[in-house]
mmCIF file of C-alpha atoms and ligand atoms in Angstrom:
data_model
loop_
_atom_site.group_PDB
_atom_site.id
_atom_site.type_symbol
_atom_site.label_atom_id
_atom_site.label_comp_id
_atom_site.label_asym_id
_atom_site.label_seq_id
_atom_site.Cartn_x
_atom_site.Cartn_y
_atom_site.Cartn_z
ATOM 1 C CA MET A 1 -32.205 -12.677 25.897
ATOM 2 C CA THR A 2 -30.001 -9.962 27.413
ATOM 3 C CA LYS A 3 -26.580 -9.681 25.839
ATOM 4 C CA LYS A 4 -23.733 -7.364 26.757
ATOM 5 C CA ILE A 5 -21.773 -6.741 23.578
ATOM 6 C CA LEU A 6 -18.481 -4.905 23.209
ATOM 7 C CA ILE A 7 -18.224 -3.361 19.739
ATOM 8 C CA THR A 8 -14.764 -1.978 19.005
ATOM 9 C CA GLY A 9 -14.227 0.802 16.466
ATOM 10 C CA GLY A 10 -17.883 1.799 16.671
ATOM 11 C CA ALA A 11 -17.164 5.466 15.977
ATOM 12 C CA GLY A 12 -15.704 4.665 12.560
ATOM 13 C CA PHE A 13 -17.427 4.223 9.217
ATOM 14 C CA ILE A 14 -18.658 0.615 9.335
ATOM 15 C CA GLY A 15 -18.618 0.389 13.129
ATOM 16 C CA SER A 16 -21.090 3.279 13.454
ATOM 17 C CA HIS A 17 -23.531 1.473 11.154
ATOM 18 C CA VAL A 18 -23.138 -1.727 13.175
ATOM 19 C CA VAL A 19 -23.613 0.118 16.495
ATOM 20 C CA ARG A 20 -26.697 1.942 15.188
ATOM 21 C CA ARG A 21 -28.212 -1.289 13.892
ATOM 22 C CA PHE A 22 -27.654 -3.199 17.136
ATOM 23 C CA VAL A 23 -28.734 -0.362 19.465
ATOM 24 C CA LYS A 24 -31.976 0.190 17.531
ATOM 25 C CA LYS A 25 -32.829 -3.400 16.637
ATOM 26 C CA TYR A 26 -31.978 -5.036 19.953
ATOM 27 C CA PRO A 27 -33.226 -2.858 22.831
ATOM 28 C CA ASP A 28 -32.572 -5.754 25.237
ATOM 29 C CA TYR A 29 -28.858 -5.821 24.400
ATOM 30 C CA SER A 30 -26.356 -3.512 26.110
ATOM 31 C CA ILE A 31 -24.022 -2.124 23.485
ATOM 32 C CA PHE A 32 -20.611 -0.849 24.597
ATOM 33 C CA ASN A 33 -18.785 1.087 21.904
ATOM 34 C CA LEU A 34 -15.027 1.082 22.580
ATOM 35 C CA ASP A 35 -13.111 3.488 20.374
ATOM 36 C CA LYS A 36 -9.843 5.390 20.626
ATOM 37 C CA LEU A 37 -11.240 8.209 18.480
ATOM 38 C CA THR A 38 -8.329 8.366 16.078
ATOM 39 C CA TYR A 39 -8.675 10.717 13.102
ATOM 40 C CA ALA A 40 -11.147 8.118 11.709
ATOM 41 C CA GLY A 41 -13.304 7.917 14.833
ATOM 42 C CA ASN A 42 -16.139 10.415 14.937
ATOM 43 C CA LEU A 43 -18.879 10.492 17.555
ATOM 44 C CA LEU A 44 -20.915 12.756 15.284
ATOM 45 C CA ASN A 45 -21.601 9.501 13.401
ATOM 46 C CA LEU A 46 -23.733 8.328 16.318
ATOM 47 C CA THR A 47 -25.684 11.372 17.565
ATOM 48 C CA ASP A 48 -28.983 9.572 16.848
ATOM 49 C CA VAL A 49 -28.227 6.796 19.368
ATOM 50 C CA GLU A 50 -25.916 8.494 21.876
ATOM 51 C CA ASP A 51 -28.700 8.904 24.467
ATOM 52 C CA ALA A 52 -30.208 5.440 24.020
ATOM 53 C CA ALA A 53 -30.613 3.531 27.298
ATOM 54 C CA ASN A 54 -28.853 0.451 25.908
ATOM 55 C CA TYR A 55 -25.794 2.327 24.556
ATOM 56 C CA LYS A 56 -22.562 3.344 26.247
ATOM 57 C CA PHE A 57 -19.443 4.894 24.747
ATOM 58 C CA VAL A 58 -16.035 4.056 26.205
ATOM 59 C CA LYS A 59 -12.962 5.943 25.003
ATOM 60 C CA GLY A 60 -9.907 3.710 24.952
ATOM 61 C CA ASP A 61 -7.086 2.112 23.018
ATOM 62 C CA ILE A 62 -7.071 -1.622 22.259
ATOM 63 C CA VAL A 63 -3.265 -1.494 22.231
ATOM 64 C CA GLU A 64 -3.295 -0.883 26.007
ATOM 65 C CA ALA A 65 -3.547 -4.397 27.435
ATOM 66 C CA GLU A 66 -4.154 -3.362 31.047
ATOM 67 C CA PHE A 67 -7.009 -1.090 30.050
ATOM 68 C CA ILE A 68 -8.584 -3.889 27.995
ATOM 69 C CA ASN A 69 -8.176 -6.370 30.853
ATOM 70 C CA ASP A 70 -9.823 -3.916 33.283
ATOM 71 C CA LEU A 71 -12.725 -3.463 30.899
ATOM 72 C CA PHE A 72 -13.305 -7.229 30.656
ATOM 73 C CA ARG A 73 -12.886 -7.610 34.438
ATOM 74 C CA THR A 74 -15.475 -4.874 35.092
ATOM 75 C CA HIS A 75 -18.031 -5.914 32.485
ATOM 76 C CA ASP A 76 -19.010 -9.486 31.934
ATOM 77 C CA PHE A 77 -19.305 -9.147 28.156
ATOM 78 C CA ASP A 78 -21.132 -11.911 26.324
ATOM 79 C CA ALA A 79 -19.529 -11.085 23.019
ATOM 80 C CA VAL A 80 -17.087 -8.898 21.137
ATOM 81 C CA ILE A 81 -17.641 -7.575 17.626
ATOM 82 C CA HIS A 82 -14.208 -6.314 16.701
ATOM 83 C CA LEU A 83 -13.965 -3.627 14.034
ATOM 84 C CA ALA A 84 -11.344 -1.244 15.473
ATOM 85 C CA ALA A 85 -8.478 -0.974 13.042
ATOM 86 C CA GLU A 86 -6.265 1.303 11.069
ATOM 87 C CA SER A 87 -8.010 0.881 7.738
ATOM 88 C CA HIS A 88 -6.463 2.988 4.979
ATOM 89 C CA VAL A 89 -3.974 1.302 2.639
ATOM 90 C CA ASP A 90 -2.172 4.555 1.727
ATOM 91 C CA ARG A 91 -1.584 5.346 5.412
ATOM 92 C CA SER A 92 -0.250 1.802 5.928
ATOM 93 C CA ILE A 93 2.327 2.415 3.220
ATOM 94 C CA ALA A 94 3.428 5.612 5.002
ATOM 95 C CA SER A 95 3.284 4.274 8.613
ATOM 96 C CA PRO A 96 3.155 0.462 8.780
ATOM 97 C CA MET A 97 3.881 0.272 12.518
ATOM 98 C CA ASP A 98 0.569 1.958 13.440
ATOM 99 C CA PHE A 99 -1.116 -0.925 11.621
ATOM 100 C CA VAL A 100 0.944 -3.575 13.421
ATOM 101 C CA MET A 101 0.102 -2.011 16.786
ATOM 102 C CA THR A 102 -3.660 -1.603 16.403
ATOM 103 C CA ASN A 103 -4.530 -4.369 13.965
ATOM 104 C CA VAL A 104 -2.226 -7.097 15.304
ATOM 105 C CA ILE A 105 -1.309 -6.241 18.923
ATOM 106 C CA GLY A 106 -4.705 -4.678 19.624
ATOM 107 C CA THR A 107 -6.511 -7.780 18.342
ATOM 108 C CA VAL A 108 -4.289 -10.100 20.380
ATOM 109 C CA ASN A 109 -4.925 -7.971 23.493
ATOM 110 C CA LEU A 110 -8.669 -8.464 23.013
ATOM 111 C CA LEU A 111 -8.207 -12.193 22.430
ATOM 112 C CA ASN A 112 -6.080 -12.492 25.579
ATOM 113 C CA ALA A 113 -8.706 -10.710 27.649
ATOM 114 C CA ALA A 114 -11.444 -12.944 26.215
ATOM 115 C CA ARG A 115 -9.326 -16.013 26.882
ATOM 116 C CA GLU A 116 -8.714 -14.974 30.489
ATOM 117 C CA TYR A 117 -12.060 -13.529 31.579
ATOM 118 C CA TRP A 118 -14.329 -15.902 29.661
ATOM 119 C CA LYS A 119 -12.669 -19.029 31.094
ATOM 120 C CA GLY A 120 -15.156 -21.792 31.821
ATOM 121 C CA ALA A 121 -17.808 -20.160 29.628
ATOM 122 C CA TYR A 122 -16.297 -20.187 26.141
ATOM 123 C CA ASP A 123 -19.355 -21.963 24.753
ATOM 124 C CA LYS A 124 -21.567 -19.070 25.911
ATOM 125 C CA LYS A 125 -19.365 -16.275 24.533
ATOM 126 C CA ARG A 126 -18.520 -15.162 21.005
ATOM 127 C CA PHE A 127 -15.574 -13.261 19.490
ATOM 128 C CA TYR A 128 -16.530 -11.883 16.060
ATOM 129 C CA HIS A 129 -13.608 -10.516 14.047
ATOM 130 C CA VAL A 130 -14.420 -8.195 11.143
ATOM 131 C CA SER A 131 -11.860 -8.543 8.377
ATOM 132 C CA THR A 132 -11.337 -7.703 4.749
ATOM 133 C CA ASP A 133 -11.091 -9.426 1.364
ATOM 134 C CA GLU A 134 -7.676 -7.752 0.946
ATOM 135 C CA VAL A 135 -6.056 -10.595 2.938
ATOM 136 C CA TYR A 136 -6.518 -12.820 -0.128
ATOM 137 C CA GLY A 137 -4.225 -10.655 -2.265
ATOM 138 C CA ALA A 138 -5.006 -9.690 -5.844
ATOM 139 C CA LEU A 139 -6.900 -11.439 -8.644
ATOM 140 C CA GLY A 140 -6.158 -11.306 -12.361
ATOM 141 C CA GLU A 141 -8.903 -10.684 -14.918
ATOM 142 C CA THR A 142 -10.954 -13.693 -13.737
ATOM 143 C CA GLY A 143 -11.764 -15.704 -10.610
ATOM 144 C CA MET A 144 -13.179 -14.828 -7.202
ATOM 145 C CA PHE A 145 -12.062 -15.089 -3.590
ATOM 146 C CA THR A 146 -13.755 -17.905 -1.687
ATOM 147 C CA GLU A 147 -13.407 -18.757 1.998
ATOM 148 C CA SER A 148 -10.729 -21.306 1.104
ATOM 149 C CA THR A 149 -8.555 -18.975 -1.017
ATOM 150 C CA SER A 150 -5.019 -18.874 0.438
ATOM 151 C CA TYR A 151 -3.935 -15.682 2.134
ATOM 152 C CA ASP A 152 -1.530 -13.569 0.070
ATOM 153 C CA PRO A 153 -1.579 -9.996 1.401
ATOM 154 C CA HIS A 154 0.448 -7.307 -0.364
ATOM 155 C CA SER A 155 0.047 -4.062 1.574
ATOM 156 C CA PRO A 156 1.035 -3.441 5.189
ATOM 157 C CA TYR A 157 -2.703 -2.949 5.871
ATOM 158 C CA SER A 158 -3.720 -6.307 4.415
ATOM 159 C CA ALA A 159 -0.700 -8.031 6.004
ATOM 160 C CA SER A 160 -1.750 -6.720 9.419
ATOM 161 C CA LYS A 161 -5.369 -7.829 8.899
ATOM 162 C CA ALA A 162 -4.178 -11.270 7.684
ATOM 163 C CA SER A 163 -2.054 -11.575 10.798
ATOM 164 C CA SER A 164 -4.981 -10.699 13.053
ATOM 165 C CA ASP A 165 -7.195 -13.254 11.265
ATOM 166 C CA HIS A 166 -4.543 -15.936 11.898
ATOM 167 C CA PHE A 167 -4.419 -15.055 15.600
ATOM 168 C CA VAL A 168 -8.204 -15.224 15.897
ATOM 169 C CA ARG A 169 -8.258 -18.711 14.321
ATOM 170 C CA ALA A 170 -5.298 -19.802 16.449
ATOM 171 C CA TYR A 171 -7.191 -18.843 19.637
ATOM 172 C CA HIS A 172 -10.095 -20.982 18.447
ATOM 173 C CA ASP A 173 -7.910 -23.972 17.590
ATOM 174 C CA THR A 174 -5.596 -23.688 20.621
ATOM 175 C CA TYR A 175 -7.813 -22.489 23.461
ATOM 176 C CA GLY A 176 -11.305 -23.254 22.192
ATOM 177 C CA LEU A 177 -12.592 -19.662 22.024
ATOM 178 C CA ASP A 178 -15.811 -19.342 20.020
ATOM 179 C CA VAL A 179 -14.735 -17.169 17.084
ATOM 180 C CA VAL A 180 -16.232 -16.164 13.759
ATOM 181 C CA ILE A 181 -14.570 -14.139 11.016
ATOM 182 C CA SER A 182 -15.992 -12.341 8.019
ATOM 183 C CA ASN A 183 -13.997 -10.986 5.103
ATOM 184 C CA CYS A 184 -15.794 -8.211 3.266
ATOM 185 C CA SER A 185 -15.205 -6.308 0.048
ATOM 186 C CA ASN A 186 -15.005 -2.489 -0.264
ATOM 187 C CA ASN A 187 -17.850 -0.697 1.478
ATOM 188 C CA TYR A 188 -19.495 2.579 0.507
ATOM 189 C CA GLY A 189 -22.249 4.715 2.029
ATOM 190 C CA SER A 190 -22.821 7.484 4.559
ATOM 191 C CA HIS A 191 -20.308 8.514 7.251
ATOM 192 C CA HIS A 192 -17.314 7.322 5.190
ATOM 193 C CA PHE A 193 -14.142 9.289 5.966
ATOM 194 C CA PRO A 194 -13.270 11.395 2.891
ATOM 195 C CA GLU A 195 -9.818 9.918 2.363
ATOM 196 C CA LYS A 196 -11.291 6.795 0.703
ATOM 197 C CA LEU A 197 -12.083 6.829 -3.009
ATOM 198 C CA ILE A 198 -15.847 7.456 -3.105
ATOM 199 C CA PRO A 199 -16.264 10.123 -0.368
ATOM 200 C CA LEU A 200 -13.007 11.793 -1.460
ATOM 201 C CA ALA A 201 -14.296 12.054 -5.023
ATOM 202 C CA ILE A 202 -17.712 13.355 -3.888
ATOM 203 C CA ASN A 203 -16.079 16.009 -1.715
ATOM 204 C CA ASN A 204 -13.607 17.064 -4.412
ATOM 205 C CA ILE A 205 -16.220 17.237 -7.148
ATOM 206 C CA LYS A 206 -18.470 19.298 -4.866
ATOM 207 C CA ASN A 207 -15.581 21.714 -4.301
ATOM 208 C CA ASN A 208 -14.377 21.725 -7.937
ATOM 209 C CA LYS A 209 -11.081 20.117 -6.964
ATOM 210 C CA PRO A 210 -9.138 17.481 -8.955
ATOM 211 C CA VAL A 211 -10.283 13.872 -8.506
ATOM 212 C CA PRO A 212 -7.099 11.774 -8.240
ATOM 213 C CA VAL A 213 -7.241 8.418 -10.060
ATOM 214 C CA TYR A 214 -4.276 6.166 -9.344
ATOM 215 C CA GLY A 215 -2.425 4.766 -12.357
ATOM 216 C CA LYS A 216 -4.753 4.241 -15.304
ATOM 217 C CA GLY A 217 -7.834 3.652 -13.165
ATOM 218 C CA GLU A 218 -7.905 0.008 -14.301
ATOM 219 C CA ASN A 219 -8.013 -1.512 -10.805
ATOM 220 C CA VAL A 220 -11.226 -3.298 -9.943
ATOM 221 C CA ARG A 221 -13.052 -3.279 -6.604
ATOM 222 C CA ASP A 222 -16.268 -5.065 -5.558
ATOM 223 C CA TRP A 223 -18.455 -2.459 -3.822
ATOM 224 C CA LEU A 224 -20.999 -3.184 -1.090
ATOM 225 C CA TRP A 225 -23.517 -0.833 0.569
ATOM 226 C CA VAL A 226 -22.341 -0.401 4.166
ATOM 227 C CA GLU A 227 -25.789 -1.140 5.621
ATOM 228 C CA ASP A 228 -25.772 -4.479 3.791
ATOM 229 C CA HIS A 229 -22.442 -5.213 5.501
ATOM 230 C CA ALA A 230 -23.920 -4.315 8.898
ATOM 231 C CA ARG A 231 -26.871 -6.615 8.182
ATOM 232 C CA ALA A 232 -24.501 -9.430 7.190
ATOM 233 C CA ILE A 233 -22.567 -8.953 10.455
ATOM 234 C CA ASP A 234 -25.858 -9.167 12.372
ATOM 235 C CA VAL A 235 -26.818 -12.436 10.635
ATOM 236 C CA ILE A 236 -23.368 -14.028 10.952
ATOM 237 C CA PHE A 237 -23.006 -12.942 14.588
ATOM 238 C CA HIS A 238 -26.281 -14.628 15.505
ATOM 239 C CA GLU A 239 -26.246 -17.648 13.227
ATOM 240 C CA ALA A 240 -22.737 -18.754 12.225
ATOM 241 C CA LYS A 241 -21.318 -21.902 13.760
ATOM 242 C CA THR A 242 -18.203 -21.534 15.884
ATOM 243 C CA GLY A 243 -14.918 -21.246 13.986
ATOM 244 C CA GLU A 244 -16.612 -20.367 10.704
ATOM 245 C CA THR A 245 -15.555 -17.802 8.122
ATOM 246 C CA TYR A 246 -17.907 -15.980 5.767
ATOM 247 C CA ASN A 247 -17.060 -13.873 2.744
ATOM 248 C CA ILE A 248 -19.287 -10.827 2.241
ATOM 249 C CA GLY A 249 -19.456 -9.010 -1.087
ATOM 250 C CA GLY A 250 -21.700 -7.151 -3.442
ATOM 251 C CA HIS A 251 -21.151 -9.106 -6.702
ATOM 252 C CA ASN A 252 -20.587 -5.597 -7.951
ATOM 253 C CA GLU A 253 -17.227 -5.138 -9.658
ATOM 254 C CA TRP A 254 -16.202 -1.757 -10.991
ATOM 255 C CA LYS A 255 -13.024 -0.461 -12.591
ATOM 256 C CA ASN A 256 -12.085 2.654 -10.647
ATOM 257 C CA ILE A 257 -12.286 4.875 -13.716
ATOM 258 C CA ASP A 258 -15.759 3.604 -14.660
ATOM 259 C CA LEU A 259 -16.970 4.121 -11.109
ATOM 260 C CA ILE A 260 -15.602 7.671 -11.036
ATOM 261 C CA LYS A 261 -17.256 8.471 -14.385
ATOM 262 C CA LEU A 262 -20.589 7.140 -13.090
ATOM 263 C CA LEU A 263 -20.167 9.249 -9.954
ATOM 264 C CA CYS A 264 -19.294 12.339 -12.024
ATOM 265 C CA GLY A 265 -22.565 11.917 -13.970
ATOM 266 C CA ILE A 266 -24.570 11.628 -10.751
ATOM 267 C CA MET A 267 -22.822 14.690 -9.286
ATOM 268 C CA ASP A 268 -23.541 16.775 -12.425
ATOM 269 C CA GLU A 269 -27.201 15.860 -12.126
ATOM 270 C CA LYS A 270 -27.436 16.492 -8.375
ATOM 271 C CA LEU A 271 -25.524 19.781 -8.510
ATOM 272 C CA GLY A 272 -27.368 20.992 -11.596
ATOM 273 C CA ARG A 273 -24.164 21.194 -13.610
ATOM 274 C CA GLU A 274 -23.935 20.636 -17.354
ATOM 275 C CA ALA A 275 -23.286 16.961 -18.235
ATOM 276 C CA GLY A 276 -19.527 16.325 -18.529
ATOM 277 C CA THR A 277 -18.512 19.115 -16.124
ATOM 278 C CA SER A 278 -17.316 16.874 -13.272
ATOM 279 C CA GLU A 279 -15.409 14.471 -15.543
ATOM 280 C CA LYS A 280 -13.055 17.349 -16.378
ATOM 281 C CA LEU A 281 -11.817 17.133 -12.781
ATOM 282 C CA ILE A 282 -10.477 13.568 -13.248
ATOM 283 C CA THR A 283 -6.699 13.655 -12.839
ATOM 284 C CA TYR A 284 -4.504 10.597 -13.343
ATOM 285 C CA VAL A 285 -1.809 10.468 -10.662
ATOM 286 C CA THR A 286 1.130 8.193 -9.765
ATOM 287 C CA ASP A 287 -0.072 4.697 -8.949
ATOM 288 C CA ARG A 288 -0.184 3.344 -5.371
ATOM 289 C CA ALA A 289 2.829 1.110 -4.574
ATOM 290 C CA GLY A 290 1.883 -2.587 -4.691
ATOM 291 C CA HIS A 291 -1.601 -1.667 -5.958
ATOM 292 C CA ASP A 292 -3.771 -4.826 -6.057
ATOM 293 C CA LEU A 293 -5.310 -5.175 -9.530
ATOM 294 C CA ARG A 294 -8.648 -6.762 -8.746
ATOM 295 C CA TYR A 295 -10.789 -7.915 -5.824
ATOM 296 C CA ALA A 296 -13.956 -9.985 -6.283
ATOM 297 C CA ILE A 297 -15.787 -11.835 -3.545
ATOM 298 C CA ASP A 298 -17.744 -15.042 -3.872
ATOM 299 C CA SER A 299 -20.335 -14.721 -1.097
ATOM 300 C CA SER A 300 -22.395 -17.767 -2.108
ATOM 301 C CA LYS A 301 -21.744 -19.485 1.252
ATOM 302 C CA LEU A 302 -23.369 -16.573 3.092
ATOM 303 C CA GLN A 303 -26.208 -16.401 0.588
ATOM 304 C CA GLN A 304 -26.932 -20.130 0.627
ATOM 305 C CA LYS A 305 -26.359 -20.966 4.293
ATOM 306 C CA LEU A 306 -27.653 -17.830 5.999
ATOM 307 C CA GLY A 307 -29.911 -16.361 3.319
ATOM 308 C CA TRP A 308 -28.201 -12.961 3.128
ATOM 309 C CA VAL A 309 -28.266 -11.074 -0.185
ATOM 310 C CA PRO A 310 -27.211 -7.491 -0.977
ATOM 311 C CA SER A 311 -30.246 -5.205 -0.990
ATOM 312 C CA LEU A 312 -29.228 -2.280 -3.169
ATOM 313 C CA GLN A 313 -28.319 -1.807 -6.816
ATOM 314 C CA PHE A 314 -25.014 0.087 -7.011
ATOM 315 C CA GLU A 315 -26.309 3.091 -8.954
ATOM 316 C CA GLU A 316 -29.156 3.528 -6.466
ATOM 317 C CA GLY A 317 -26.740 3.178 -3.517
ATOM 318 C CA LEU A 318 -24.336 5.668 -5.049
ATOM 319 C CA LYS A 319 -27.141 8.202 -5.543
ATOM 320 C CA LYS A 320 -28.230 7.731 -1.917
ATOM 321 C CA THR A 321 -24.627 8.204 -0.816
ATOM 322 C CA VAL A 322 -24.232 11.405 -2.845
ATOM 323 C CA ASP A 323 -27.540 12.702 -1.409
ATOM 324 C CA TRP A 324 -26.297 11.996 2.124
ATOM 325 C CA TYR A 325 -23.048 13.929 1.584
ATOM 326 C CA LEU A 326 -24.836 16.856 -0.040
ATOM 327 C CA GLU A 327 -27.459 16.948 2.733
ATOM 328 C CA ASN A 328 -24.866 16.662 5.502
ATOM 329 C CA GLU A 329 -22.577 19.518 4.606
ATOM 330 C CA LYS A 330 -21.917 20.281 8.265
ATOM 331 C CA TRP A 331 -20.681 16.707 8.877
ATOM 332 C CA LEU A 332 -18.386 16.973 5.869
ATOM 333 C CA ASP A 333 -17.139 20.440 6.879
ATOM 334 C CA ASP A 334 -16.507 19.257 10.451
ATOM 335 C CA VAL A 335 -14.606 16.220 9.186
ATOM 336 C CA THR A 336 -12.513 18.077 6.644
ATOM 337 C CA SER A 337 -11.671 20.781 9.203
ATOM 338 C CA PHE A 338 -11.151 18.211 12.011
ATOM 339 C CA ASN A 339 -13.781 20.029 14.136
ATOM 340 C CA TYR A 340 -15.403 16.730 15.102
ATOM 341 C CA GLN A 341 -12.446 15.860 17.276
ATOM 342 C CA SER A 342 -13.613 18.051 20.139
ATOM 343 C CA TYR A 343 -17.089 16.491 20.220
ATOM 344 C CA TYR A 344 -16.039 13.892 22.805
ATOM 345 C CA GLU A 345 -14.858 16.579 25.250
ATOM 346 C CA LYS A 346 -18.013 18.619 24.699
ATOM 347 C CA GLN A 347 -20.492 15.769 25.020
ATOM 348 C CA TYR A 348 -18.878 13.040 27.054
ATOM 349 C CA ALA A 349 -16.000 14.128 29.218
ATOM 350 C CA GLU A 350 -18.280 15.376 32.001
ATOM 351 C CA ARG A 351 -20.676 12.393 31.890
HETATM 352 P P1 NAD B 401 -12.477 3.315 9.979
HETATM 353 O O1 NAD B 401 -11.047 3.678 9.773
HETATM 354 O O2 NAD B 401 -13.550 4.193 9.432
HETATM 355 O O3 NAD B 401 -12.777 3.178 11.544
HETATM 356 C C1 NAD B 401 -11.909 2.526 12.421
HETATM 357 C C2 NAD B 401 -12.318 2.878 13.851
HETATM 358 O O4 NAD B 401 -11.415 2.208 14.743
HETATM 359 C C3 NAD B 401 -12.226 4.372 14.162
HETATM 360 O O5 NAD B 401 -13.396 4.783 14.854
HETATM 361 C C4 NAD B 401 -11.010 4.489 15.038
HETATM 362 O O6 NAD B 401 -11.072 5.559 15.967
HETATM 363 C C5 NAD B 401 -10.999 3.136 15.738
HETATM 364 N N1 NAD B 401 -9.647 2.749 16.199
HETATM 365 C C6 NAD B 401 -8.498 2.785 15.470
HETATM 366 N N2 NAD B 401 -7.457 2.406 16.232
HETATM 367 C C7 NAD B 401 -7.966 2.093 17.448
HETATM 368 C C8 NAD B 401 -7.385 1.609 18.655
HETATM 369 N N3 NAD B 401 -6.058 1.399 18.758
HETATM 370 N N4 NAD B 401 -8.181 1.377 19.722
HETATM 371 C C9 NAD B 401 -9.538 1.603 19.624
HETATM 372 N N5 NAD B 401 -10.131 2.074 18.513
HETATM 373 C C10 NAD B 401 -9.353 2.306 17.436
HETATM 374 O O7 NAD B 401 -12.609 1.836 9.442
HETATM 375 P P2 NAD B 401 -13.819 1.107 8.696
HETATM 376 O O8 NAD B 401 -13.709 1.373 7.262
HETATM 377 O O9 NAD B 401 -15.073 1.420 9.406
HETATM 378 O O10 NAD B 401 -13.426 -0.415 8.941
HETATM 379 C C11 NAD B 401 -13.862 -1.099 10.105
HETATM 380 C C12 NAD B 401 -13.370 -2.531 10.051
HETATM 381 O O11 NAD B 401 -13.861 -3.174 8.884
HETATM 382 C C13 NAD B 401 -11.843 -2.642 9.987
HETATM 383 O O12 NAD B 401 -11.438 -3.726 10.784
HETATM 384 C C14 NAD B 401 -11.566 -2.906 8.517
HETATM 385 O O13 NAD B 401 -10.366 -3.661 8.362
HETATM 386 C C15 NAD B 401 -12.787 -3.701 8.117
HETATM 387 N N6 NAD B 401 -13.180 -3.601 6.713
HETATM 388 C C16 NAD B 401 -13.341 -2.373 6.110
HETATM 389 C C17 NAD B 401 -13.769 -2.293 4.782
HETATM 390 C C18 NAD B 401 -14.017 -0.960 4.100
HETATM 391 O O14 NAD B 401 -14.330 -0.943 2.903
HETATM 392 N N7 NAD B 401 -13.929 0.166 4.787
HETATM 393 C C19 NAD B 401 -14.019 -3.468 4.068
HETATM 394 C C20 NAD B 401 -13.844 -4.697 4.710
HETATM 395 C C21 NAD B 401 -13.431 -4.746 6.034
HETATM 396 P P1 TYD B 402 -9.655 2.895 -1.240
HETATM 397 O O1 TYD B 402 -10.965 3.612 -1.106
HETATM 398 O O2 TYD B 402 -8.447 3.486 -0.590
HETATM 399 O O3 TYD B 402 -9.888 1.384 -0.776
HETATM 400 P P2 TYD B 402 -8.893 0.095 -0.909
HETATM 401 O O4 TYD B 402 -7.528 0.550 -1.232
HETATM 402 O O5 TYD B 402 -8.992 -0.490 0.471
HETATM 403 O O6 TYD B 402 -9.501 -0.771 -1.975
HETATM 404 O O7 TYD B 402 -9.329 2.763 -2.781
HETATM 405 C C1 TYD B 402 -10.228 2.122 -3.663
HETATM 406 C C2 TYD B 402 -9.581 2.073 -5.020
HETATM 407 O O8 TYD B 402 -9.442 3.409 -5.524
HETATM 408 C C3 TYD B 402 -8.163 1.495 -4.991
HETATM 409 O O9 TYD B 402 -7.960 0.761 -6.206
HETATM 410 C C4 TYD B 402 -7.270 2.734 -4.972
HETATM 411 C C5 TYD B 402 -8.077 3.743 -5.768
HETATM 412 N N1 TYD B 402 -7.925 5.153 -5.374
HETATM 413 C C6 TYD B 402 -7.721 6.128 -6.352
HETATM 414 O O10 TYD B 402 -7.630 5.832 -7.567
HETATM 415 N N2 TYD B 402 -7.630 7.447 -5.970
HETATM 416 C C7 TYD B 402 -7.726 7.817 -4.668
HETATM 417 O O11 TYD B 402 -7.598 9.037 -4.345
HETATM 418 C C8 TYD B 402 -7.944 6.810 -3.677
HETATM 419 C C9 TYD B 402 -8.037 7.181 -2.207
HETATM 420 C C10 TYD B 402 -8.048 5.488 -4.071
#
């Protein structure tokens, strides 16, 4: 069956894995990648699919309602998979309004366009909203987030994602749009912007720079291989019933400090350094304001109903991730020097 799918935020970390998966796995689908190319959007993430017959890149901002309406008017999309967002908690603490604009207003603009241009065909269309476990707030030493855990966001990032989730559900309940939402734990893997913990630490260790650990490093995150997230999105997109929510997680909890020590060991091995060398770079720094203590996802609904399970052991995934960063020095250099930002002009502007 032919499907025209609009994927937003496809030039980012997770979005690029989702775009790649859909372009390669579903040659009969037309994949439109809509991305503003903020600092986090990088078309170098997608060079292996950029010439595929079923792929098209569209540069644009989901905050611009008229532009979004035009796009929906021009293309009769069958579905949206919405990943575009401002995604970094520390940036949300510094500039909350950017998060309100993209994550809340941008999402509502997409919903409004879907509501308007899909009229009379809601049962044949699908709006898939990609969200985060951070909307559930923080856990203590025990317990896990389930799909029925109440929302309790603490950072401007998680508050903006919670708000967008509420709007998506409201458009289902009020107007009858076919929506699905997934809330995923922390992702790791290739093409991750080096401001987030794991790629930042890899890059700093490689360059013999301090590895900043917030507070005492006691905070716990549940890490999932990004390709397992993309596979979960694929399964949920195709199989979830309308209005449903799925939690996605790795059942893989790590205290930040333990994760960083594991990573330091892997880096010593890969770089041929004496054991213990990289750990000397660990530097405890002032804690993040409002820092959530622990996230842990119960993904049993997804496992039992749709048969999805994580594929990779964490240590294996971390080694693969380190290998990717060490083998893709040019990508890392381009990203850290912001060179990638001219790639759109070079490759696309004249197309
Ligand atoms: P990212 O920051 O790497 O990428 C975001 C992408 O969105 C970028 O390509 C950026 O250019 C684009 N974008 C930002 N503002 C835009 C706008 N106004 N219009 C159009 N495009 C815009 O983010 P990510 O880590 O890949 O996260 C993708 C989605 O998954 C987000 O919705 C995030 O909340 C969610 N999520 C992320 C994680 C994680 O661990 N990274 C975990 C769970 C859920
Ligand atoms: P991050 O990768 O920013 O993801 P999130 O805040 O969405 O979970 O951070 C992961 C964890 O690592 C979080 O507890 C904050 C911590 N952290 C550090 O200790 N040092 C750092 O330099 C960064 C970026 C994060």
